[in-house]
PDB file of C-alpha atoms and ligand atoms in Angstrom:
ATOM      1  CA  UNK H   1     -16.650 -30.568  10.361  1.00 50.00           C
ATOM      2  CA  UNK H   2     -19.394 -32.660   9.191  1.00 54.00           C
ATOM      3  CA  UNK H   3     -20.884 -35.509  11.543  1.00 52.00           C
ATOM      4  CA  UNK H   4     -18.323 -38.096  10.068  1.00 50.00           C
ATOM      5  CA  UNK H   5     -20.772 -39.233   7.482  1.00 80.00           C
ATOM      6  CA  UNK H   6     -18.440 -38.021   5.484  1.00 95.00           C
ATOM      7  CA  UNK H   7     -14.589 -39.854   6.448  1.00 96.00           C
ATOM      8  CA  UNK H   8     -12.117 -36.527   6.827  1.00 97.00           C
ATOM      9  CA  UNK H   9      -9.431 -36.726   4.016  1.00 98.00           C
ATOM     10  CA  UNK H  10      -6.048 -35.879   4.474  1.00 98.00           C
ATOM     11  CA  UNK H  11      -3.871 -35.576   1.282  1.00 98.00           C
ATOM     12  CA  UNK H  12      -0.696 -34.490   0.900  1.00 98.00           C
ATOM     13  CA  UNK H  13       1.157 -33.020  -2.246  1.00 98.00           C
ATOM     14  CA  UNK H  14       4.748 -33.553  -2.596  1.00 98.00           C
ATOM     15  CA  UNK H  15       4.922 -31.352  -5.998  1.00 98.00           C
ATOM     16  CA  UNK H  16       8.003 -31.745  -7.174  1.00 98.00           C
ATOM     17  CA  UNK H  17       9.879 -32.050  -3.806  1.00 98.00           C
ATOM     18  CA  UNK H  18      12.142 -35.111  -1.880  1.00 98.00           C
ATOM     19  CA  UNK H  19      14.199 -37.335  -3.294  1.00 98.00           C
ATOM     20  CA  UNK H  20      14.160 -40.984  -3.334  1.00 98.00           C
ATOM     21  CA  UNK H  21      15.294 -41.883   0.333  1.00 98.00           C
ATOM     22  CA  UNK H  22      13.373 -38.902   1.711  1.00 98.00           C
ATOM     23  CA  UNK H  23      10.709 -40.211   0.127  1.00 98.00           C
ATOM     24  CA  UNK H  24      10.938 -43.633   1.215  1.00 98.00           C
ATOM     25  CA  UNK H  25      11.607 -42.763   4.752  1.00 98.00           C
ATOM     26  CA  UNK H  26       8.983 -40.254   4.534  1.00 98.00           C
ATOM     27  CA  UNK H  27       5.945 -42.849   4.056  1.00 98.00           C
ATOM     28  CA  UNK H  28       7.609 -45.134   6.441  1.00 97.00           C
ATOM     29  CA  UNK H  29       7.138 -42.824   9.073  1.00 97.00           C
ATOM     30  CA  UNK H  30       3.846 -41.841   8.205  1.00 97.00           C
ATOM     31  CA  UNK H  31       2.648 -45.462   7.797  1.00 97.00           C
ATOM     32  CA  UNK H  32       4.157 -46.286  11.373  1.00 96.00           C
ATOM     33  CA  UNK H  33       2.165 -43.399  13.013  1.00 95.00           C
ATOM     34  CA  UNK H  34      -0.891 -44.080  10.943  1.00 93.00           C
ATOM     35  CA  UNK H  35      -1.180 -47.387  11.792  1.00 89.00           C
ATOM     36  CA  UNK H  36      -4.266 -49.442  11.642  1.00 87.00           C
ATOM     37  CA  UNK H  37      -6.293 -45.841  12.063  1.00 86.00           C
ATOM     38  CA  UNK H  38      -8.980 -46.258  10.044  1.00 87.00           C
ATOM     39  CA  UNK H  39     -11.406 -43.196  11.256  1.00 92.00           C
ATOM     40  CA  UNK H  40      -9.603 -40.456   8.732  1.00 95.00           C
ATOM     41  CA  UNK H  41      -8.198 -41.101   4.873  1.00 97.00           C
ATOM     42  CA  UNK H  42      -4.550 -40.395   4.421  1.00 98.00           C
ATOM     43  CA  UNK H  43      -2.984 -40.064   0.532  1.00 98.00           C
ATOM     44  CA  UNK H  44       0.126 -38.618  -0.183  1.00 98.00           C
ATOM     45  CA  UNK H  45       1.129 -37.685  -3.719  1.00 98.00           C
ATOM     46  CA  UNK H  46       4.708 -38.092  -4.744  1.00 98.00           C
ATOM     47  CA  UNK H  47       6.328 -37.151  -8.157  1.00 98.00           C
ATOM     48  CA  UNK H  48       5.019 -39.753 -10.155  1.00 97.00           C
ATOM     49  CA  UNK H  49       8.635 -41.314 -10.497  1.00 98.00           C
ATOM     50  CA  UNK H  50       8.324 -42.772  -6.978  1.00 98.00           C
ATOM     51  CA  UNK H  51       4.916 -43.674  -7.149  1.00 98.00           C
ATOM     52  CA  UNK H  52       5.891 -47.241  -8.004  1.00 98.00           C
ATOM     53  CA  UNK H  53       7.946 -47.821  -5.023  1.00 98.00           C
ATOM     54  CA  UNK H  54       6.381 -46.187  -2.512  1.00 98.00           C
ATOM     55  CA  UNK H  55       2.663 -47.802  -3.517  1.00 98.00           C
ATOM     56  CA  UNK H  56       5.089 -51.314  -2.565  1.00 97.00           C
ATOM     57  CA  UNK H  57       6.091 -49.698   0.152  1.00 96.00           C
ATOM     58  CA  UNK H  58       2.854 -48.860   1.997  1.00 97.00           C
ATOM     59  CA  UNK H  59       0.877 -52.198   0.415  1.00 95.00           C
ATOM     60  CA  UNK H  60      -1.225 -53.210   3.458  1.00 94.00           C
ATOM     61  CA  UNK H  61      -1.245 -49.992   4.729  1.00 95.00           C
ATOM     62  CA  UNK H  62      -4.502 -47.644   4.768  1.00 95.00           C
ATOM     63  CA  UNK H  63      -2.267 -44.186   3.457  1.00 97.00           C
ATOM     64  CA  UNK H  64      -3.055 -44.514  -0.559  1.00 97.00           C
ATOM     65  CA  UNK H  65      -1.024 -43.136  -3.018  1.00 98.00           C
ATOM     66  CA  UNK H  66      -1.513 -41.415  -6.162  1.00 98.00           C
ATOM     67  CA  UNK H  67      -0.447 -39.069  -8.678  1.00 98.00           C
ATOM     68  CA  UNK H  68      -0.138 -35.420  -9.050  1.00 98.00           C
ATOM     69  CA  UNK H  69      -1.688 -34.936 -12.508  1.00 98.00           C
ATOM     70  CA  UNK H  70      -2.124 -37.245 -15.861  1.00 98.00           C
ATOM     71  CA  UNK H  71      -2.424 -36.570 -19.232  1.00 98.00           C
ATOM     72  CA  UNK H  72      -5.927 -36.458 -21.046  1.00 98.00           C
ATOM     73  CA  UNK H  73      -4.928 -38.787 -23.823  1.00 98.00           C
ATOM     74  CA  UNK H  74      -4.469 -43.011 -22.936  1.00 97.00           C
ATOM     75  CA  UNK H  75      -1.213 -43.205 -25.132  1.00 97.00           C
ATOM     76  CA  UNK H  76       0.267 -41.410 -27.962  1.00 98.00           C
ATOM     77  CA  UNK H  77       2.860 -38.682 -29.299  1.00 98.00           C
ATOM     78  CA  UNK H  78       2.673 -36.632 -25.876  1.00 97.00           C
ATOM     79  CA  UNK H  79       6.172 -36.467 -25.008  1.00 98.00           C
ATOM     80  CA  UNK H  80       6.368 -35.795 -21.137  1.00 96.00           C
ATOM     81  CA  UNK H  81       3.153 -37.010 -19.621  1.00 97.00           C
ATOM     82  CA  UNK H  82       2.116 -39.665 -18.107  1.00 98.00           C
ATOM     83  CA  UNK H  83      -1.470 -41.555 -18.801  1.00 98.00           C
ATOM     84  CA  UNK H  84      -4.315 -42.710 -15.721  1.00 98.00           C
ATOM     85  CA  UNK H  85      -3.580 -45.820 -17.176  1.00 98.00           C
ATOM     86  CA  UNK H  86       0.153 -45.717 -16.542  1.00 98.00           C
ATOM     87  CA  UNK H  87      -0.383 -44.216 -13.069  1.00 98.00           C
ATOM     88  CA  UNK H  88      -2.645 -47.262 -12.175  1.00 98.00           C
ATOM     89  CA  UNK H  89       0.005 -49.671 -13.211  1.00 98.00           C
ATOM     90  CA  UNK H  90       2.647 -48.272 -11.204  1.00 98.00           C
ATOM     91  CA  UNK H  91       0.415 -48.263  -8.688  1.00 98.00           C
ATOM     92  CA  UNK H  92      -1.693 -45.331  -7.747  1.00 98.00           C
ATOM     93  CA  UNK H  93      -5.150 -45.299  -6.521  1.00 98.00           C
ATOM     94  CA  UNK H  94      -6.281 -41.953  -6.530  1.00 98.00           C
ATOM     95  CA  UNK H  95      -4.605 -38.414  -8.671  1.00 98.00           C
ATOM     96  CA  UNK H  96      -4.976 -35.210  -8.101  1.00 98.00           C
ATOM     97  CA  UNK H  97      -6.600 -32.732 -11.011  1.00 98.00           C
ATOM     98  CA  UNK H  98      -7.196 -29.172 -12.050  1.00 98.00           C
ATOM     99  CA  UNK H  99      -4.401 -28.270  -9.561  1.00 98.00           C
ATOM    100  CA  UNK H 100      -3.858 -23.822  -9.556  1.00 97.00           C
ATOM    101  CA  UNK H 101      -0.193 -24.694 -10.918  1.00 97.00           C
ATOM    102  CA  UNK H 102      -1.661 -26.963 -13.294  1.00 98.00           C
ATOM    103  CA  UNK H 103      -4.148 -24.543 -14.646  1.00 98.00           C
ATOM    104  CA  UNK H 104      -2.387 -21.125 -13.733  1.00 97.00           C
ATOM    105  CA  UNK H 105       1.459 -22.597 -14.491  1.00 97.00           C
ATOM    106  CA  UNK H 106       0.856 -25.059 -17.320  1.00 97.00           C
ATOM    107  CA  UNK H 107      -2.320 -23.276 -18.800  1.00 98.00           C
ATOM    108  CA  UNK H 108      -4.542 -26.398 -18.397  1.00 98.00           C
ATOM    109  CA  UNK H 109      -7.692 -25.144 -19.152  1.00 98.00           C
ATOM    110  CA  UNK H 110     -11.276 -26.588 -17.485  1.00 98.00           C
ATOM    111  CA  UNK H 111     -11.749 -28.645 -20.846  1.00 98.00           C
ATOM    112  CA  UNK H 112      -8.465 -30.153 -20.423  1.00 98.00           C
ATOM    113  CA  UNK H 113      -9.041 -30.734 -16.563  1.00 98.00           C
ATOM    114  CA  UNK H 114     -12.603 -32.366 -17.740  1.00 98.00           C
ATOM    115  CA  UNK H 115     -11.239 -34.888 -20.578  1.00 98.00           C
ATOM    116  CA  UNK H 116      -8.022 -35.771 -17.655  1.00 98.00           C
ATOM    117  CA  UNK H 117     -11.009 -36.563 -15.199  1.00 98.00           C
ATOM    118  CA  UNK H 118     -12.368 -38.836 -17.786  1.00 98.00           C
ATOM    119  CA  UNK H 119      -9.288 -40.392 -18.549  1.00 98.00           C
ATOM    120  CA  UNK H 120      -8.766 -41.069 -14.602  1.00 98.00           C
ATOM    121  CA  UNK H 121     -12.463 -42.316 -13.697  1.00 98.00           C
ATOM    122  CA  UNK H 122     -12.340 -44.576 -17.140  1.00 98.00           C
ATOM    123  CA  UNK H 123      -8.707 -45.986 -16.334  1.00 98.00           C
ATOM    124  CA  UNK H 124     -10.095 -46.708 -12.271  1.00 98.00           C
ATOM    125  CA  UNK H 125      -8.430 -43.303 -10.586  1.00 98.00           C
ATOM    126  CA  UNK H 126     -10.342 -41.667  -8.312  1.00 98.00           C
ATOM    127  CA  UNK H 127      -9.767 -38.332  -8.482  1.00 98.00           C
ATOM    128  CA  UNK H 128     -10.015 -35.439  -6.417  1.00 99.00           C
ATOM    129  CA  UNK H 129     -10.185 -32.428  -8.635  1.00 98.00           C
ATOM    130  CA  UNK H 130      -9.298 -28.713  -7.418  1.00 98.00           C
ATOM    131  CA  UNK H 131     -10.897 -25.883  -7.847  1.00 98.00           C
ATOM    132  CA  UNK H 132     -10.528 -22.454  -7.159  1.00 98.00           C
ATOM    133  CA  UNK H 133     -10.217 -18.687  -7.479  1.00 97.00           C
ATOM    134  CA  UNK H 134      -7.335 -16.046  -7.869  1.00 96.00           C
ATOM    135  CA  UNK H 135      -6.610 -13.051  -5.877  1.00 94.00           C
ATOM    136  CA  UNK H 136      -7.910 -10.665  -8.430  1.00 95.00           C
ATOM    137  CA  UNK H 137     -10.911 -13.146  -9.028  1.00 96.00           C
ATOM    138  CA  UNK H 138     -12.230 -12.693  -5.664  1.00 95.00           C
ATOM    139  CA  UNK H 139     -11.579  -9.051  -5.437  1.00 93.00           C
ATOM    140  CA  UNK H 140     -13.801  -8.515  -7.939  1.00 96.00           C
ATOM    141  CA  UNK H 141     -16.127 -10.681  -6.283  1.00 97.00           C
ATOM    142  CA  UNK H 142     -16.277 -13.586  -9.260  1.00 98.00           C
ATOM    143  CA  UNK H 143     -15.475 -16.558  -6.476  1.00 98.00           C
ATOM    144  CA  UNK H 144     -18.568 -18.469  -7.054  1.00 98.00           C
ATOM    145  CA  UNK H 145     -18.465 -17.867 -10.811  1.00 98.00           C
ATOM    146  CA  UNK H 146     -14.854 -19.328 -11.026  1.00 98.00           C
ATOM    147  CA  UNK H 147     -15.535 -22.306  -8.986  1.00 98.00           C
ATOM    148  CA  UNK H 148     -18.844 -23.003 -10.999  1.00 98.00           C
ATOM    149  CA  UNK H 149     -17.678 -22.674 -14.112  1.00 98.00           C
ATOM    150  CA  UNK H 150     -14.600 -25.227 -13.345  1.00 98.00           C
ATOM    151  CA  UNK H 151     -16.545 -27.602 -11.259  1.00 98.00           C
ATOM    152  CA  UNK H 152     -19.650 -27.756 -14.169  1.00 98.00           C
ATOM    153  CA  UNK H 153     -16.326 -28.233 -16.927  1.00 98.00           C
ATOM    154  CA  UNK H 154     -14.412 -30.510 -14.912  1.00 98.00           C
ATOM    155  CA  UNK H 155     -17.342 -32.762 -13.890  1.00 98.00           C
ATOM    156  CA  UNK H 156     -19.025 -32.641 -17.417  1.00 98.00           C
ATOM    157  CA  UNK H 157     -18.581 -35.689 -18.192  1.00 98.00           C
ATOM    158  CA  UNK H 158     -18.902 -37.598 -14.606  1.00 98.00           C
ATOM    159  CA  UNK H 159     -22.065 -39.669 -13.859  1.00 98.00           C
ATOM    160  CA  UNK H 160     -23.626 -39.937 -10.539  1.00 98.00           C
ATOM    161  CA  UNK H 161     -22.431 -43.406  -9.756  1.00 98.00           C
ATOM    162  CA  UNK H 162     -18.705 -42.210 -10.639  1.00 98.00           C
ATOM    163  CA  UNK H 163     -19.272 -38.981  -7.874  1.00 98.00           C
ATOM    164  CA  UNK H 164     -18.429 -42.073  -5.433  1.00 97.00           C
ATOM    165  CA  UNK H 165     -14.866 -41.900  -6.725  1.00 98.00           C
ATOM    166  CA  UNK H 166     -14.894 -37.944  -6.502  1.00 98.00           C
ATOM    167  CA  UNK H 167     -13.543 -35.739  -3.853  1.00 98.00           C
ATOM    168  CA  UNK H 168     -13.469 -31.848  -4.554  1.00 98.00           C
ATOM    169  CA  UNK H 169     -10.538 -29.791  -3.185  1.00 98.00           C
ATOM    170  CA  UNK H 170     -11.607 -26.221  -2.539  1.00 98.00           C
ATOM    171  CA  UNK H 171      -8.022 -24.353  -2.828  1.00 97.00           C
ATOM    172  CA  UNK H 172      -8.067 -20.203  -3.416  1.00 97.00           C
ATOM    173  CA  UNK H 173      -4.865 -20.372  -5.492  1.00 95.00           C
ATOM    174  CA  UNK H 174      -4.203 -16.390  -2.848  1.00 94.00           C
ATOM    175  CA  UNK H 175      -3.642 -19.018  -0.072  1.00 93.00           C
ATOM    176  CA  UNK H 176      -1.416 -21.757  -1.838  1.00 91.00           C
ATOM    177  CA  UNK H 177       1.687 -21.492  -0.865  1.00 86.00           C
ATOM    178  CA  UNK H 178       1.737 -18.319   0.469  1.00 89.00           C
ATOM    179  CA  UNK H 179       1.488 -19.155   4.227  1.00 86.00           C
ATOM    180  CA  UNK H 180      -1.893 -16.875   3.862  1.00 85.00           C
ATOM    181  CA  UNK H 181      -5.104 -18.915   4.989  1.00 88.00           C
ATOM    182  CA  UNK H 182      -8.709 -19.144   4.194  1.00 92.00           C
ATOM    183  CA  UNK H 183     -10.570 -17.772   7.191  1.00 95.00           C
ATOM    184  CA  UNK H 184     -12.479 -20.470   8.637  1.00 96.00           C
ATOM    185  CA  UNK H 185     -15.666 -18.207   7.651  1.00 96.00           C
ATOM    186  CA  UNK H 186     -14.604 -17.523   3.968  1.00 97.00           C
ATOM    187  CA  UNK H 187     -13.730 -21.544   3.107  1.00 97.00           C
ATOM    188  CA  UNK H 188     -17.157 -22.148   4.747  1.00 97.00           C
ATOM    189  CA  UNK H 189     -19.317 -20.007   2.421  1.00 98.00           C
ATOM    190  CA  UNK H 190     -17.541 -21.859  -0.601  1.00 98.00           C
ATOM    191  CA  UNK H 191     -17.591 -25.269   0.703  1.00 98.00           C
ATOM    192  CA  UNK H 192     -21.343 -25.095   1.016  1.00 98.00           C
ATOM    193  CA  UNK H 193     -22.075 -22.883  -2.199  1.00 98.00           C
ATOM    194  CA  UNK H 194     -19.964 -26.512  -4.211  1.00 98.00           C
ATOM    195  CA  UNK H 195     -21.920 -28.401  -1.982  1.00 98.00           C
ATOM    196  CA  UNK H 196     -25.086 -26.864  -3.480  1.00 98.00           C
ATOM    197  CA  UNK H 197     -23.841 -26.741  -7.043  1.00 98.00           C
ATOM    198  CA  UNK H 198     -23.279 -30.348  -6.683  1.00 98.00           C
ATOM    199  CA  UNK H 199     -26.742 -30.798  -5.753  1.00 98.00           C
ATOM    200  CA  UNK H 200     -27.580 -29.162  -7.969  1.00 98.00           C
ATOM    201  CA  UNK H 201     -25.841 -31.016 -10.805  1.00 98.00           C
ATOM    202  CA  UNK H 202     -26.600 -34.536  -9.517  1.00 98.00           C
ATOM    203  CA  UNK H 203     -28.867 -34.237  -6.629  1.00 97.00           C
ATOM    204  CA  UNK H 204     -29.256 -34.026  -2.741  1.00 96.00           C
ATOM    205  CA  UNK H 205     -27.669 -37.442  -1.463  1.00 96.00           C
ATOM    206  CA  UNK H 206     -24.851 -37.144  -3.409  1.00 97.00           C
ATOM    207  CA  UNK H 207     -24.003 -33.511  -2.389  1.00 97.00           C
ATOM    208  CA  UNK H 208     -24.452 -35.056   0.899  1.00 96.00           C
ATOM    209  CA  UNK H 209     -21.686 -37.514   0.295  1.00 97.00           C
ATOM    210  CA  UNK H 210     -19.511 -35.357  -1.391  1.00 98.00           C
ATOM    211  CA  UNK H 211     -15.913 -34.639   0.763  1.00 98.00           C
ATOM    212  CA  UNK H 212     -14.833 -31.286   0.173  1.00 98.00           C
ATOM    213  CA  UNK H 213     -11.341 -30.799   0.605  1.00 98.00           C
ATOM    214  CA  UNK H 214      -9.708 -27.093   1.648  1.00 97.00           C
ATOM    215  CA  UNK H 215      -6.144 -26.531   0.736  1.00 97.00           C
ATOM    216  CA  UNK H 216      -3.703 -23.353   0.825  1.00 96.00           C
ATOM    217  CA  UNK H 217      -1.222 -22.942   3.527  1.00 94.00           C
ATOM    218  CA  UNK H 218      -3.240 -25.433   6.008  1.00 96.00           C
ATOM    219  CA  UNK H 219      -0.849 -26.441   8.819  1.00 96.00           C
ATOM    220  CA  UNK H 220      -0.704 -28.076  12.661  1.00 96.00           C
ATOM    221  CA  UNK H 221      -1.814 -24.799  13.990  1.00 96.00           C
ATOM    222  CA  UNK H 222      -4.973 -23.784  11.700  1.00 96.00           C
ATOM    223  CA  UNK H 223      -6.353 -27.310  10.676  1.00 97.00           C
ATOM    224  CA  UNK H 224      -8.717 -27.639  13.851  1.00 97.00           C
ATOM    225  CA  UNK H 225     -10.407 -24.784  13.146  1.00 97.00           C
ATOM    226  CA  UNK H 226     -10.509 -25.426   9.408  1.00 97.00           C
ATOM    227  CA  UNK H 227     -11.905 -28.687  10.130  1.00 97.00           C
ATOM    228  CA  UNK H 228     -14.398 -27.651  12.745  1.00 96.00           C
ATOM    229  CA  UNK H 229     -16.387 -25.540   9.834  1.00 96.00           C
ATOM    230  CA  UNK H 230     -19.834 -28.004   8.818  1.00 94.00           C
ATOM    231  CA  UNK H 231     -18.590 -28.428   5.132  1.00 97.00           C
ATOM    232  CA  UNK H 232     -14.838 -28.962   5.419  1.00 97.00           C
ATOM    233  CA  UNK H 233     -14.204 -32.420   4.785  1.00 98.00           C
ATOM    234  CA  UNK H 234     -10.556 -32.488   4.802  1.00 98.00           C
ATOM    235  CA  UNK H 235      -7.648 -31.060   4.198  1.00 98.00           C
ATOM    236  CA  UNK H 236      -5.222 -31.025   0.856  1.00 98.00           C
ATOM    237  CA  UNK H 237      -1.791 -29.967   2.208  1.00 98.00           C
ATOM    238  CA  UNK H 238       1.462 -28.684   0.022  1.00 97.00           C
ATOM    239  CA  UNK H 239       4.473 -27.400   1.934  1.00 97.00           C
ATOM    240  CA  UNK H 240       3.320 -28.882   5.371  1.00 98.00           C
ATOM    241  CA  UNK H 241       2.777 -32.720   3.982  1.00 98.00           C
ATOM    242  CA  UNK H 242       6.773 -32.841   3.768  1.00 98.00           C
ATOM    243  CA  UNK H 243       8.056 -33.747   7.091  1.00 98.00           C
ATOM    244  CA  UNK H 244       6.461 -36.507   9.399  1.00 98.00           C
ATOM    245  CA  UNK H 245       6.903 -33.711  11.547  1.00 97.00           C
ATOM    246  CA  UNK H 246       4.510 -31.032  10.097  1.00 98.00           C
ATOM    247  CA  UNK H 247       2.006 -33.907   8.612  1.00 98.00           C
ATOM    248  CA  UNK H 248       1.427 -36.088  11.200  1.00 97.00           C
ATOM    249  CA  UNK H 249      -0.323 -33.376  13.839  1.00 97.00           C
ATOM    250  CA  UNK H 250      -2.243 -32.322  11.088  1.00 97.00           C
ATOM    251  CA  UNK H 251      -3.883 -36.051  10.118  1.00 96.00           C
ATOM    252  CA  UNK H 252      -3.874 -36.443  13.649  1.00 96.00           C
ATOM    253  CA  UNK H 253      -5.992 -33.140  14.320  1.00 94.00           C
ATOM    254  CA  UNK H 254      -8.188 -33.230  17.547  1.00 89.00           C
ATOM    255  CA  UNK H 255     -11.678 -31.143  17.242  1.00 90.00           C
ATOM    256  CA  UNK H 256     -12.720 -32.418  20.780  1.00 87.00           C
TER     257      UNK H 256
HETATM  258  C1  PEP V 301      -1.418 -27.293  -2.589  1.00 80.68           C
HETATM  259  O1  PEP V 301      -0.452 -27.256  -3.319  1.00 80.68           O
HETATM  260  O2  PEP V 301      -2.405 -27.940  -2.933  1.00 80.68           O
HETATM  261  C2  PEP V 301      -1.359 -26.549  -1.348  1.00 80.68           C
HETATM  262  C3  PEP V 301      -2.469 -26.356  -0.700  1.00 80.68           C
HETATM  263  O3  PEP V 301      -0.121 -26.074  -0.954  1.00 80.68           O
HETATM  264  P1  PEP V 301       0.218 -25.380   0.454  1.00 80.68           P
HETATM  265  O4  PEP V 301      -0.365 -26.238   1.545  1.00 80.68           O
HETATM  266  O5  PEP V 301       1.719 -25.339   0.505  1.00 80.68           O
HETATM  267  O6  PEP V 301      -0.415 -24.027   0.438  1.00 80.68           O
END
């Protein structure tokens, strides 16, 4: 855990899960707990249809909502999607890009990822773009070369003043889903190898400012020691972001 320079960041994706009441009583339950607590970021990211209603519901509020992806065009003949401009009208703050099922389901490639994060920063998103490496990736010990080559792509076109509005999720797709965790060691060595890619993209402060998400399979009983390593910044959480009961210990984690 860093020495709060850096605000931890917990976000959690709903994919495609809840329906409209869950999801309603969902983020009221969240937003009672939450409170006025100001000290960590909460997001959640619904399916974008209830984005609308649930961005009402928690106005005045600190959790923020956003989206779980968005199209790289603004408008056109792209049946399906949704556009960052779109997502800010209904309401969302913040979306989520370059997510593994994105990229490994959908076959969004990096280019794609870097035109959507354009499209997001441009249409006032901020983003938090994933990254990360598959099973046979880091077998063959290509980690870093994954994660460098889709950070480099996906932040191609974003300036330093924009990195403000940027929040990296670190997420080895192995670990996503699968109930199987990033030792506390091996989400370490990646957090700081983005940090110093970052740095050296842009340069040292901004690095410094930087929040680093991990996500795959974090829970109530492994985010402390997730969030006790120097670089991990936060947490981006799937299947455990979808009960009050399995979120709330984890926003509320304790390193003390
Ligand atoms: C995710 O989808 O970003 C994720 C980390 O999922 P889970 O927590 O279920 O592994």
């Amino acid at each position: 855990m860093n020495d709060f320079v850096r605000k931890p960041f917990i976000a959690g994706n709903w994919k495609m899960n809840l329906d409209r009441k869950g999801a309603l009583e969902l983020a009221q339950e969240l937003r009672e707990r939450l409170g006025a607590r100001t000290d960590v970021e909460v997001a959640i990211f619904p399916p974008a249809v209830y984005i609308d209603e649930l961005a009402r519901t928690l106005a005045g509020s600190p959790i923020r909502v956003g989206g779980q992806d968005c199209c790289e065009a603004t408008s056109g003949a792209f049946t399906g999607e949704t556009s960052a401009p779109m997502m800010v009208d209904a309401g969302a703050e913040l979306v989520i890009l370059g997510h593994s099922e994105r990229r490994h389901v959908y076959g969004e490639t990096d280019e794609q990822v870097g035109q959507k994060v354009r499209q997001a920063l441009d249409a006032g998103l901020d983003v938090i773009l994933c990254v990360g490496e598959l099973l046979e990736e880091r077998k063959a010990g290509e980690t870093e070369g994954v994660v460098s080559r889709q950070l480099r792509i996906g932040l191609g076109s974003v300036t330093a003043e924009e990195m403000q509005r940027l929040v990296v999720a670190y997420e080895p797709v192995w670990a996503i889903g699968t109930g199987e965790t990033a030792t506390p060691e091996q989400a370490g060595a990646v957090h700081s190898y983005i940090r110093g890619l970052v740095e050296g993209l842009f340069d040292a402060p901004i690095a410094r400012a930087l929040r680093i998400q991990y996500g795959g399979s974090v829970n109530s009983g492994n985010v402390v020691e997730l969030m006790a390593v120097q670089d991990v910044d936060g947490a981006l959480v799937g299947g455990a972001s979808l009960s009050a009961e399995k979120f709330i210990p984890i926003f509320e984690f304790d390193l003390s």
